[in-house]
Coordinates of C-alpha atoms in Angstrom, one line a residue:
M1 CA 47.2 -1.8 14.7
A2 CA 47.7 0.2 11.5
D3 CA 51.5 -0.2 11.8
L4 CA 51.1 -4.0 12.1
M5 CA 48.9 -4.2 9.0
K6 CA 51.3 -2.1 7.0
F7 CA 54.3 -4.3 8.2
V8 CA 52.5 -7.5 7.2
Q9 CA 51.4 -6.1 3.8
D10 CA 55.0 -4.9 3.1
E11 CA 56.5 -8.2 4.0
L12 CA 54.1 -10.7 2.4
V13 CA 52.9 -8.9 -0.8
T14 CA 55.4 -9.1 -3.6
K15 CA 56.1 -6.0 -5.5
K16 CA 55.7 -6.2 -9.3
D17 CA 57.7 -4.2 -11.8
F18 CA 55.2 -2.2 -13.8
P19 CA 55.9 0.9 -15.9
D20 CA 54.9 4.2 -14.5
F21 CA 51.5 5.1 -16.1
G22 CA 48.6 7.4 -15.4
A23 CA 45.3 8.7 -16.7
G24 CA 45.2 9.1 -20.4
D25 CA 47.9 6.4 -21.1
T26 CA 47.1 3.5 -23.4
I27 CA 48.2 0.2 -21.8
T28 CA 47.9 -3.5 -22.3
V29 CA 47.3 -5.7 -19.3
Y30 CA 48.1 -9.4 -19.5
Y31 CA 46.4 -11.5 -16.8
E32 CA 45.8 -15.2 -16.2
I33 CA 42.3 -16.8 -16.4
K34 CA 41.6 -20.2 -14.9
E35 CA 39.1 -22.3 -16.7
G36 CA 38.6 -25.6 -14.8
E37 CA 42.2 -27.0 -14.5
K38 CA 43.6 -25.0 -17.4
T39 CA 45.0 -21.5 -17.3
R40 CA 45.4 -19.2 -20.1
T41 CA 46.7 -15.6 -20.6
Q42 CA 44.3 -12.9 -21.8
F43 CA 45.0 -9.3 -22.5
F44 CA 43.0 -6.1 -22.1
K45 CA 44.1 -3.1 -24.0
G46 CA 42.6 0.3 -23.4
V47 CA 42.9 3.8 -22.0
V48 CA 43.6 4.4 -18.3
I49 CA 40.6 6.3 -16.8
Q50 CA 42.0 6.6 -13.2
R51 CA 44.4 5.3 -10.6
K52 CA 42.9 5.1 -7.2
G53 CA 44.2 4.2 -3.7
S54 CA 47.7 3.8 -2.5
G55 CA 50.1 1.1 -1.5
N56 CA 48.7 -2.4 -1.6
T57 CA 45.1 -1.3 -2.1
E58 CA 45.8 0.6 -5.3
T59 CA 43.6 0.0 -8.3
F60 CA 43.5 1.3 -11.9
T61 CA 40.5 1.4 -14.3
I62 CA 40.9 0.8 -18.0
R63 CA 38.3 1.5 -20.7
K64 CA 38.2 0.1 -24.2
M65 CA 35.7 0.1 -27.0
S66 CA 34.3 -3.3 -28.0
G67 CA 32.4 -2.5 -31.1
A68 CA 30.1 0.4 -30.2
V69 CA 30.0 -0.6 -26.5
G70 CA 32.4 0.8 -23.9
V71 CA 33.9 -1.8 -21.6
E72 CA 35.6 -0.8 -18.3
R73 CA 37.6 -3.1 -16.1
I74 CA 39.2 -2.4 -12.7
F75 CA 42.5 -4.1 -11.9
P76 CA 44.1 -4.2 -8.4
V77 CA 47.8 -3.5 -8.7
N78 CA 48.7 -6.4 -6.5
M79 CA 46.4 -9.0 -8.1
P80 CA 48.2 -12.3 -8.3
A81 CA 46.8 -13.1 -11.7
L82 CA 48.4 -10.0 -13.3
Q83 CA 51.4 -11.0 -15.3
K84 CA 52.6 -7.9 -17.0
V85 CA 51.6 -4.4 -18.1
E86 CA 52.8 -2.8 -21.3
L87 CA 52.8 0.9 -21.9
N88 CA 51.7 1.5 -25.5
Q89 CA 51.2 5.3 -25.6
R90 CA 51.4 8.2 -23.2
G91 CA 48.4 10.4 -23.3
K92 CA 48.3 14.2 -22.7
V93 CA 45.4 14.9 -20.3
R94 CA 45.0 17.6 -17.7
R95 CA 43.1 15.6 -15.1
A96 CA 44.0 12.7 -12.8
R97 CA 40.6 11.0 -13.4
I98 CA 39.1 11.4 -16.9
Y99 CA 35.5 10.4 -16.3
Y100 CA 34.5 12.8 -19.1
F101 CA 36.1 10.4 -21.5
R102 CA 33.1 8.1 -21.2
E103 CA 30.7 10.5 -23.0
L104 CA 33.1 11.3 -25.9
T105 CA 32.7 9.5 -29.2
G106 CA 34.4 9.7 -32.6
K107 CA 37.3 12.1 -33.1
K108 CA 36.6 13.8 -29.8
A109 CA 37.5 10.5 -28.0
K110 CA 41.1 10.8 -29.3
I111 CA 43.8 11.6 -26.7
K112 CA 46.9 13.4 -28.0
E113 CA 50.2 11.7 -27.4
R114 CA 52.6 13.2 -24.9
R115 CA 56.1 13.8 -26.0
R116 CA 58.8 12.2 -23.9

């Protein structure tokens, strides 16, 4: 049964070309929003907190500061409304999931850039 599900997911779900990114990286995600009959593109720019799952069920969480309030959003990698992902800056972190980043404020919340 698991082989059948894997086969169907591999055949029917289209692979998207996204850059390789991980925790600590700053990315911009462009996605479609439907409002009635109109569709528009909106972007969400922030720091990747985590990547979770594998294959077609993989998701990633992005956190941005909107004023003094932190906003997090979870995106599935295979979401049909996802148009493109831009990698703005690579971050140097030592963890795969940087939940500690939620409590940091001010200069402590800066992530150093990783050299390429």
